[in-house]
Coordinates of N, CA and C in Angstrom, one line a residue:
Chain A
X1 N 29.2 14.9 31.8 CA 27.9 14.1 32.0 C 27.2 14.7 33.2
X2 N 25.9 14.6 33.2 CA 25.1 15.1 34.2 C 25.3 14.4 35.5
X3 N 25.3 15.2 36.6 CA 25.6 14.6 37.9 C 24.6 15.1 39.0
X4 N 24.3 14.2 39.9 CA 23.5 14.6 41.1 C 24.3 14.4 42.3
X5 N 24.3 15.4 43.2 CA 25.1 15.5 44.3 C 24.4 15.2 45.6
X6 N 24.8 14.3 46.4 CA 24.3 14.0 47.7 C 25.4 14.0 48.7
X7 N 25.1 14.2 50.0 CA 26.1 14.1 51.0 C 26.4 12.6 51.2
X8 N 27.6 12.2 51.5 CA 27.9 10.8 51.6 C 27.3 10.2 52.8
X9 N 27.1 10.9 53.9 CA 26.5 10.4 55.1 C 25.7 11.4 55.9
X10 N 24.7 10.8 56.6 CA 23.9 11.6 57.5 C 23.7 10.7 58.7
X11 N 23.9 11.3 59.9 CA 23.7 10.5 61.1 C 22.7 11.2 62.1
X12 N 21.8 10.5 62.6 CA 20.8 11.1 63.5 C 20.5 10.0 64.6
X13 N 20.0 10.5 65.7 CA 19.6 9.7 66.8 C 18.1 9.2 66.6
X14 N 17.7 8.1 67.1 CA 16.3 7.7 67.0 C 15.4 8.7 67.4
X15 N 14.3 8.9 66.7 CA 13.3 9.9 67.0 C 13.5 11.3 66.4
X16 N 14.7 11.5 66.0 CA 15.1 12.8 65.4 C 14.6 12.8 63.9
X17 N 14.9 13.9 63.2 CA 14.5 14.1 61.8 C 15.8 14.1 61.0
X18 N 15.8 13.2 59.9 CA 16.9 13.2 59.0 C 16.5 13.9 57.7
X19 N 17.4 14.7 57.2 CA 17.2 15.4 56.0 C 18.4 15.1 55.0
X20 N 18.0 14.6 53.9 CA 19.0 14.2 52.8 C 18.7 15.1 51.6
X21 N 19.7 15.7 51.1 CA 19.5 16.6 50.0 C 20.2 16.0 48.7
X22 N 19.7 16.5 47.6 CA 20.2 16.1 46.3 C 20.1 17.3 45.4
X23 N 21.2 17.6 44.7 CA 21.2 18.8 43.9 C 21.7 18.4 42.5
X24 N 21.1 19.1 41.5 CA 21.5 18.9 40.1 C 20.9 20.0 39.3
X25 N 21.6 20.4 38.2 CA 21.3 21.6 37.4 C 19.9 21.4 36.7
X26 N 19.5 20.2 36.4 CA 18.3 19.9 35.7 C 17.0 19.8 36.6
X27 N 17.3 19.8 37.9 CA 16.2 19.5 38.8 C 15.0 20.4 38.7
X28 N 15.2 21.6 38.3 CA 14.0 22.5 38.2 C 13.1 22.1 37.1
X29 N 13.6 21.3 36.2 CA 12.8 20.9 35.0 C 12.5 19.4 35.0
X30 N 13.1 18.6 35.8 CA 12.8 17.2 35.8 C 12.5 16.7 37.2
X31 N 11.6 15.7 37.3 CA 11.3 15.1 38.6 C 12.5 14.3 39.2
X32 N 12.4 14.2 40.5 CA 13.4 13.4 41.2 C 12.7 12.3 42.0
X33 N 13.3 11.1 42.1 CA 12.8 10.0 42.8 C 13.8 9.6 43.8
X34 N 13.4 8.9 44.9 CA 14.3 8.5 46.0 C 14.1 7.0 46.2
X35 N 15.3 6.3 46.4 CA 15.3 4.9 46.7 C 16.0 4.6 48.0
X36 N 15.5 3.7 48.8 CA 16.1 3.2 50.0 C 16.7 1.8 49.7
X37 N 18.0 1.6 50.0 CA 18.6 0.3 49.8 C 19.3 -0.2 51.1
X38 N 18.9 -1.3 51.6 CA 19.5 -2.0 52.7 C 20.5 -3.0 52.2
X39 N 21.5 -3.4 53.1 CA 22.5 -4.3 52.6 C 22.0 -5.6 52.1
X40 N 22.5 -5.9 50.9 CA 22.1 -7.2 50.3 C 20.7 -7.2 49.7
X41 N 20.0 -6.1 49.6 CA 18.7 -6.0 49.1 C 18.6 -5.1 47.9
X42 N 17.6 -5.3 47.1 CA 17.3 -4.4 46.0 C 16.8 -3.1 46.5
X43 N 17.0 -2.0 45.7 CA 16.4 -0.7 46.1 C 14.9 -0.8 46.2
X44 N 14.4 0.1 47.0 CA 12.9 0.3 47.2 C 12.6 1.7 47.0
X45 N 11.6 2.0 46.1 CA 11.2 3.4 45.9 C 10.4 3.9 47.1
X46 N 10.9 5.0 47.6 CA 10.3 5.6 48.8 C 9.6 7.0 48.5
X47 N 10.0 7.6 47.4 CA 9.4 8.9 47.0 C 9.5 9.0 45.5
X48 N 8.5 9.5 44.8 CA 8.6 9.7 43.4 C 8.0 11.1 43.0
X49 N 8.5 11.5 41.9 CA 8.0 12.9 41.4 C 8.2 13.9 42.6
X50 N 9.3 13.9 43.1 CA 9.8 14.9 44.2 C 9.1 14.7 45.5
X51 N 7.8 14.5 45.5 CA 7.1 14.6 46.8 C 5.9 13.6 47.0
X52 N 5.8 12.6 46.0 CA 4.8 11.7 46.1 C 5.2 10.4 46.8
X53 N 4.5 9.9 47.7 CA 4.9 8.7 48.5 C 4.1 7.5 47.9
X54 N 4.9 6.4 47.5 CA 4.2 5.2 47.0 C 3.4 4.5 48.1
X55 N 2.4 3.7 47.7 CA 1.7 3.0 48.7 C 2.6 2.1 49.5
X56 N 2.3 2.1 50.8 CA 3.0 1.2 51.7 C 4.3 1.8 52.3
X57 N 4.6 3.0 51.9 CA 5.7 3.7 52.5 C 5.2 4.6 53.6
X58 N 6.0 4.6 54.7 CA 5.6 5.3 55.9 C 5.4 6.7 55.7
X59 N 4.4 7.3 56.4 CA 4.1 8.8 56.3 C 5.3 9.6 56.9
X60 N 6.2 8.9 57.6 CA 7.4 9.6 58.1 C 8.3 10.1 57.0
X61 N 8.1 9.5 55.8 CA 8.9 10.0 54.7 C 8.2 11.0 53.9
X62 N 8.9 12.1 53.6 CA 8.3 13.2 52.8 C 9.4 13.8 51.9
X63 N 8.9 14.4 50.8 CA 9.9 15.0 49.9 C 9.5 16.4 49.5
X64 N 10.4 17.2 49.1 CA 10.2 18.6 48.7 C 11.3 19.0 47.6
X65 N 10.9 20.0 46.9 CA 11.9 20.5 45.9 C 11.9 22.0 45.9
X66 N 13.1 22.5 45.6 CA 13.2 24.0 45.5 C 14.4 24.3 44.6
X67 N 14.0 24.8 43.4 CA 15.0 25.2 42.4 C 15.8 23.9 42.0
X68 N 17.1 23.9 42.2 CA 17.9 22.8 41.7 C 18.3 21.9 42.8
X69 N 17.5 21.8 43.8 CA 17.7 20.8 44.9 C 16.4 20.2 45.3
X70 N 16.5 18.9 45.7 CA 15.3 18.3 46.3 C 15.8 17.7 47.6
X71 N 14.8 17.4 48.5 CA 15.1 17.0 49.8 C 14.2 15.8 50.2
X72 N 14.8 14.8 50.8 CA 14.0 13.7 51.4 C 14.1 13.9 52.9
X73 N 13.0 13.9 53.6 CA 12.9 14.1 55.0 C 12.3 12.9 55.7
X74 N 12.9 12.4 56.7 CA 12.4 11.3 57.5 C 12.2 11.8 58.9
X75 N 11.0 11.9 59.3 CA 10.7 12.3 60.7 C 10.6 11.1 61.6
X76 N 10.9 11.3 62.9 CA 10.8 10.3 63.9 C 11.6 9.1 63.4
X77 N 12.9 9.3 63.1 CA 13.7 8.2 62.5 C 13.8 7.0 63.4
X78 N 13.7 5.8 62.8 CA 13.7 4.6 63.5 C 14.9 3.8 63.1
X79 N 15.3 2.8 63.9 CA 16.5 2.0 63.5 C 16.3 1.3 62.2
X80 N 15.1 1.0 61.8 CA 14.8 0.3 60.5 C 15.1 1.2 59.3
X81 N 15.2 2.5 59.6 CA 15.4 3.4 58.5 C 16.9 3.5 58.1
X82 N 17.7 2.9 58.9 CA 19.2 2.9 58.5 C 19.4 2.2 57.2
X83 N 19.9 2.9 56.2 CA 20.1 2.3 54.9 C 20.8 3.4 54.0
X84 N 21.1 3.0 52.8 CA 21.6 3.9 51.8 C 20.4 4.5 51.0
X85 N 20.5 5.8 50.8 CA 19.4 6.5 50.1 C 20.0 7.1 48.8
X86 N 19.3 6.8 47.7 CA 19.8 7.4 46.4 C 18.7 8.2 45.8
X87 N 19.1 9.4 45.3 CA 18.2 10.2 44.4 C 18.4 9.8 43.0
X88 N 17.4 9.9 42.2 CA 17.5 9.6 40.8 C 16.7 10.6 40.0
X89 N 17.2 11.0 38.9 CA 16.5 11.9 38.0 C 17.0 11.7 36.6
X90 N 16.7 12.6 35.7 CA 17.1 12.5 34.3 C 17.8 13.8 33.9
X91 N 18.6 13.7 32.8 CA 19.3 14.9 32.3 C 18.3 15.8 31.6
X92 N 18.8 16.9 31.1 CA 17.9 17.9 30.5 C 17.1 17.4 29.3
X93 N 17.8 16.4 28.6 CA 17.1 15.9 27.4 C 16.1 14.8 27.8
X94 N 16.2 14.3 29.0 CA 15.2 13.2 29.4 C 15.6 11.9 28.9
X95 N 16.8 11.7 28.2 CA 17.1 10.5 27.6 C 18.1 9.6 28.5
X96 N 18.7 10.3 29.5 CA 19.6 9.6 30.4 C 19.2 9.7 31.8
X97 N 19.0 8.5 32.4 CA 18.8 8.5 33.9 C 20.1 8.7 34.6
X98 N 20.0 9.2 35.8 CA 21.2 9.4 36.6 C 20.9 9.2 38.1
X99 N 21.8 8.6 38.8 CA 21.6 8.4 40.2 C 22.6 9.3 41.0
X100 N 22.2 9.8 42.1 CA 23.2 10.4 43.0 C 24.1 9.4 43.6
X101 N 25.2 9.9 44.2 CA 26.2 8.9 44.7 C 25.7 8.1 45.9
X102 N 24.6 8.5 46.5 CA 24.1 7.8 47.7 C 24.5 8.4 49.0
X103 N 23.5 8.3 49.9 CA 23.8 8.9 51.3 C 23.5 7.7 52.3
X104 N 24.5 7.5 53.1 CA 24.4 6.4 54.1 C 23.8 7.1 55.4
X105 N 22.6 6.7 55.7 CA 21.9 7.1 56.9 C 22.2 6.2 58.0
X106 N 22.8 6.8 59.0 CA 23.1 6.0 60.3 C 22.2 6.5 61.4
X107 N 21.6 5.5 62.0 CA 20.7 5.8 63.1 C 21.4 5.4 64.4
Chain B
X1 N 0.9 -9.5 42.2 CA 2.2 -9.1 42.7 C 3.2 -9.0 41.5
X2 N 3.9 -7.9 41.4 CA 4.9 -7.8 40.3 C 6.2 -8.5 40.7
X3 N 6.7 -9.3 39.8 CA 8.0 -10.0 40.0 C 8.9 -9.8 38.8
X4 N 10.1 -9.4 39.1 CA 11.1 -9.3 38.1 C 12.3 -10.3 38.5
X5 N 12.6 -11.2 37.7 CA 13.6 -12.2 38.0 C 14.7 -12.2 37.0
X6 N 15.9 -11.8 37.4 CA 17.1 -11.7 36.5 C 17.8 -13.1 36.5
X7 N 18.4 -13.3 35.4 CA 19.3 -14.6 35.3 C 20.3 -14.3 34.2
X8 N 21.3 -15.2 34.2 CA 22.3 -15.2 33.2 C 23.7 -14.6 33.6
X9 N 23.7 -14.2 34.9 CA 25.0 -13.7 35.4 C 26.0 -14.8 35.6
X10 N 27.2 -14.4 35.8 CA 28.3 -15.4 36.0 C 29.7 -14.8 35.8
X11 N 30.6 -15.7 35.6 CA 32.0 -15.2 35.4 C 32.4 -15.2 34.0
X12 N 33.0 -14.1 33.6 CA 33.5 -14.0 32.2 C 34.8 -13.3 32.2
X13 N 35.6 -13.6 31.1 CA 36.9 -13.0 31.0 C 36.8 -11.7 30.2
X14 N 37.7 -10.8 30.4 CA 37.7 -9.5 29.6 C 37.6 -9.8 28.1
X15 N 36.7 -9.1 27.4 CA 36.5 -9.3 26.0 C 35.4 -10.3 25.7
X16 N 35.0 -11.1 26.6 CA 33.9 -12.0 26.4 C 32.6 -11.4 26.4
X17 N 31.5 -12.2 26.2 CA 30.2 -11.7 26.2 C 29.3 -12.5 27.2
X18 N 28.3 -11.9 27.6 CA 27.2 -12.5 28.5 C 25.9 -11.9 28.1
X19 N 24.8 -12.7 28.3 CA 23.5 -12.2 28.0 C 22.6 -12.4 29.2
X20 N 22.1 -11.3 29.7 CA 21.2 -11.4 30.9 C 19.8 -11.3 30.4
X21 N 19.0 -12.0 31.2 CA 17.5 -12.0 31.0 C 16.8 -11.5 32.2
X22 N 15.6 -10.9 32.0 CA 14.8 -10.5 33.2 C 13.3 -10.9 32.8
X23 N 12.8 -11.9 33.6 CA 11.5 -12.3 33.4 C 10.5 -11.6 34.2
X24 N 9.5 -11.0 33.6 CA 8.5 -10.2 34.3 C 7.2 -10.9 34.4
X25 N 6.6 -10.7 35.6 CA 5.2 -11.2 35.8 C 4.4 -10.3 36.7
X26 N 3.1 -10.3 36.6 CA 2.3 -9.4 37.4 C 2.3 -8.0 36.9
X27 N 2.9 -7.7 35.8 CA 2.9 -6.3 35.3 C 2.5 -6.4 33.8
X28 N 1.9 -5.3 33.3 CA 1.6 -5.2 31.9 C 2.8 -4.9 31.2
X29 N 3.6 -5.9 30.9 CA 5.0 -5.7 30.4 C 5.0 -4.9 29.1
X30 N 4.1 -5.0 28.2 CA 4.2 -4.4 26.9 C 4.0 -2.9 27.0
X31 N 3.6 -2.4 28.2 CA 3.5 -0.9 28.3 C 4.5 -0.4 29.2
X32 N 5.4 -1.2 29.8 CA 6.4 -0.8 30.8 C 7.7 -0.3 30.1
X33 N 8.2 0.8 30.6 CA 9.6 1.2 30.2 C 10.5 0.5 31.1
X34 N 11.4 -0.3 30.6 CA 12.3 -1.1 31.4 C 13.7 -0.6 31.4
X35 N 14.4 -0.7 32.5 CA 15.7 -0.2 32.7 C 16.6 -1.4 33.2
X36 N 17.9 -1.2 32.9 CA 18.9 -2.0 33.6 C 19.8 -1.0 34.4
X37 N 20.0 -1.4 35.7 CA 20.8 -0.6 36.6 C 21.8 -1.6 37.2
X38 N 23.0 -1.1 37.4 CA 24.0 -2.0 38.0 C 24.7 -1.4 39.2
X39 N 25.3 -2.2 40.0 CA 25.9 -1.8 41.3 C 27.2 -2.6 41.5
X40 N 28.3 -1.9 41.3 CA 29.6 -2.6 41.5 C 29.8 -2.8 43.0
X41 N 30.5 -3.8 43.4 CA 30.7 -4.2 44.8 C 31.1 -3.0 45.7
X42 N 30.3 -2.7 46.7 CA 30.5 -1.6 47.6 C 30.3 -0.2 47.0
X43 N 29.7 -0.1 45.8 CA 29.5 1.2 45.2 C 28.1 1.5 45.1
X44 N 27.8 2.6 44.5 CA 26.4 3.1 44.3 C 25.7 2.6 43.1
X45 N 24.5 3.0 42.9 CA 23.7 2.5 41.7 C 24.1 3.3 40.5
X46 N 24.2 2.6 39.4 CA 24.6 3.2 38.1 C 23.6 2.7 37.0
X47 N 22.9 3.7 36.4 CA 22.0 3.4 35.3 C 22.8 2.8 34.1
X48 N 22.3 1.8 33.5 CA 23.0 1.2 32.3 C 22.3 1.5 31.0
X49 N 20.9 1.4 31.1 CA 20.2 1.8 29.9 C 18.7 1.5 30.0
X50 N 17.9 1.9 29.1 CA 16.5 1.9 29.1 C 15.9 1.6 27.7
X51 N 14.8 0.8 27.7 CA 14.1 0.6 26.5 C 12.6 1.0 26.8
X52 N 12.1 1.9 26.0 CA 10.7 2.3 26.1 C 9.8 1.2 25.6
X53 N 8.5 1.3 25.9 CA 7.5 0.4 25.4 C 7.4 0.7 23.9
X54 N 6.9 -0.3 23.2 CA 6.6 -0.1 21.7 C 5.6 1.0 21.5
X55 N 4.7 1.1 22.3 CA 3.7 2.2 22.2 C 4.3 3.5 22.3
X56 N 5.4 3.6 23.1 CA 6.1 4.9 23.2 C 7.2 5.1 22.2
X57 N 7.3 4.1 21.3 CA 8.3 4.3 20.2 C 9.4 3.3 20.3
X58 N 9.6 2.6 21.5 CA 10.6 1.6 21.6 C 12.0 2.1 21.6
X59 N 12.2 3.4 21.8 CA 13.6 3.9 21.8 C 14.4 3.3 22.9
X60 N 15.7 3.2 22.6 CA 16.7 2.6 23.6 C 17.8 3.6 23.8
X61 N 18.1 3.9 25.1 CA 19.1 4.8 25.5 C 20.1 4.0 26.4
X62 N 21.4 4.4 26.3 CA 22.5 3.8 27.0 C 23.3 4.8 27.8
X63 N 23.8 4.4 28.9 CA 24.8 5.2 29.6 C 26.1 5.2 28.8
X64 N 26.9 6.2 28.9 CA 28.1 6.4 28.1 C 29.1 5.2 28.3
X65 N 29.3 4.7 29.5 CA 30.3 3.6 29.7 C 30.0 2.3 28.9
X66 N 28.7 2.1 28.6 CA 28.4 0.8 27.9 C 27.9 1.0 26.5
X67 N 27.7 2.2 26.0 CA 27.3 2.5 24.7 C 28.2 1.9 23.7
X68 N 27.7 1.1 22.7 CA 28.5 0.5 21.7 C 28.9 -0.9 22.1
X69 N 28.8 -1.3 23.3 CA 29.1 -2.6 23.8 C 27.9 -3.4 24.3
X70 N 26.9 -2.8 24.9 CA 25.8 -3.4 25.4 C 24.6 -3.2 24.5
X71 N 23.7 -4.2 24.5 CA 22.5 -4.0 23.7 C 21.3 -4.5 24.5
X72 N 20.3 -3.6 24.6 CA 19.1 -3.9 25.4 C 18.0 -4.3 24.3
X73 N 17.2 -5.3 24.7 CA 16.1 -5.7 23.8 C 15.0 -6.2 24.7
X74 N 13.8 -6.4 24.1 CA 12.7 -6.9 24.9 C 11.8 -7.8 24.0
X75 N 11.2 -8.8 24.6 CA 10.2 -9.7 24.0 C 8.9 -9.5 24.7
X76 N 8.0 -8.7 24.1 CA 6.8 -8.5 24.8 C 5.9 -9.7 24.8
X77 N 6.1 -10.6 23.9 CA 5.2 -11.8 23.9 C 5.5 -12.7 25.1
X78 N 6.7 -12.7 25.6 CA 7.1 -13.5 26.8 C 7.3 -12.7 28.0
X79 N 7.2 -11.4 27.9 CA 7.5 -10.5 29.1 C 8.9 -10.6 29.6
X80 N 9.8 -10.6 28.6 CA 11.2 -10.8 29.0 C 12.1 -9.6 28.5
X81 N 13.0 -9.1 29.3 CA 13.9 -8.1 29.0 C 15.3 -8.7 28.9
X82 N 16.1 -8.2 27.9 CA 17.4 -8.8 27.7 C 18.5 -7.7 27.8
X83 N 19.7 -8.1 28.2 CA 20.9 -7.3 28.1 C 22.0 -8.1 27.6
X84 N 22.4 -7.8 26.3 CA 23.5 -8.5 25.7 C 24.8 -7.6 26.0
X85 N 25.7 -8.2 26.7 CA 26.9 -7.5 27.1 C 28.1 -8.1 26.3
X86 N 28.7 -7.2 25.5 CA 29.8 -7.7 24.6 C 31.1 -6.9 25.1
X87 N 32.2 -7.5 24.7 CA 33.5 -6.9 25.0 C 33.6 -6.4 26.4
X88 N 33.3 -7.4 27.3 CA 33.2 -7.1 28.8 C 34.5 -6.6 29.3
X89 N 34.5 -5.7 30.2 CA 35.7 -5.1 30.9 C 35.6 -5.4 32.4
X90 N 36.7 -5.4 33.1 CA 36.7 -5.7 34.5 C 35.8 -4.7 35.2
X91 N 35.7 -3.5 34.7 CA 34.8 -2.5 35.4 C 33.4 -2.7 35.2
X92 N 33.0 -3.7 34.4 CA 31.6 -4.1 34.3 C 31.1 -5.0 35.4
X93 N 32.1 -5.5 36.3 CA 31.7 -6.3 37.4 C 30.7 -5.6 38.3
X94 N 29.6 -6.2 38.5 CA 28.5 -5.6 39.3 C 27.3 -6.5 39.4
X95 N 26.4 -6.2 40.3 CA 25.1 -6.8 40.3 C 24.3 -6.0 39.3
X96 N 23.6 -6.7 38.4 CA 22.7 -6.1 37.5 C 21.3 -6.3 37.8
X97 N 20.6 -5.2 37.9 CA 19.1 -5.2 38.3 C 18.3 -4.8 37.0
X98 N 17.2 -5.5 36.8 CA 16.2 -4.9 35.9 C 15.1 -4.2 36.7
X99 N 14.6 -3.2 36.2 CA 13.7 -2.4 37.0 C 12.7 -1.6 36.1
X100 N 11.5 -1.4 36.6 CA 10.6 -0.5 36.0 C 10.7 0.8 36.7
X101 N 11.6 1.0 37.6 CA 11.8 2.0 38.5 C 10.9 1.9 39.8
X102 N 9.7 1.4 39.6 CA 8.9 1.1 40.8 C 9.3 -0.3 41.4
X103 N 9.3 -1.2 40.5 CA 9.6 -2.6 40.9 C 11.0 -3.0 40.4
X104 N 11.7 -3.7 41.3 CA 13.1 -4.2 41.0 C 13.2 -5.7 41.2
X105 N 14.1 -6.3 40.4 CA 14.4 -7.6 40.6 C 15.5 -7.7 41.7
X106 N 15.9 -8.9 42.1 CA 16.9 -9.1 43.1 C 18.3 -9.0 42.6
X107 N 18.4 -9.0 41.3 CA 19.8 -8.8 40.6 C 20.5 -10.1 40.3
X108 N 21.4 -10.0 39.4 CA 22.3 -11.1 39.0 C 23.7 -10.6 39.0
X109 N 24.6 -11.3 39.5 CA 26.0 -10.9 39.6 C 26.8 -11.3 38.4
X110 N 27.5 -10.3 37.9 CA 28.4 -10.5 36.7 C 29.8 -10.1 37.2
X111 N 30.7 -11.1 37.0 CA 32.1 -10.9 37.4 C 32.9 -11.0 36.2
X112 N 33.7 -10.0 35.9 CA 34.6 -10.0 34.8 C 36.0 -10.0 35.3
X113 N 36.7 -11.1 35.1 CA 38.1 -11.3 35.6 C 38.9 -12.2 34.7
X114 N 40.1 -11.9 34.6 CA 41.0 -12.8 33.8 C 41.4 -14.0 34.7

């Protein structure tokens, strides 16, 4: 089955830049989306179609893609950014959605 | 404001069935592609399945672990999404979310235990 690979954890100090990567073989042909999830809460979409930011999401969040990997970058990290981040895409056929294993961002 | 509200979760024994519902408001439901996503305790997000809008053909796709046991359906007249879960297994224990991918409900907990 198709898999997306993320680092289990990323740790940064306040004010620094956090970079979370997600890789998958189909990424060069399919868009990737990113979700932020805080404990006990539902996920929140923070980036869609690789690099598009939804309304209401801080400009500190940005996304990029290159080949079979996409990246979520959070500049000027704040304590409130501490959360689990999941990438999500689809397989080559487009019929199955898949999530990465999640990255715990520690600030 | 878009609201998705799941209901129907609870405790079931292995082999039993449960039916989850997701009531949508503030969204043009009949054009929305709806997904079920679950999260086992302390684990990551796992896609369960998706139903496309009728306009898009209404196709339904399932993740391998639930295919043949779970059935997704929708009632566009009431703006409700359903997940019929049959032959439940202990590994189905999770919080189940309905989502348009942009909007998410708060989830409903399903516990499968003898």
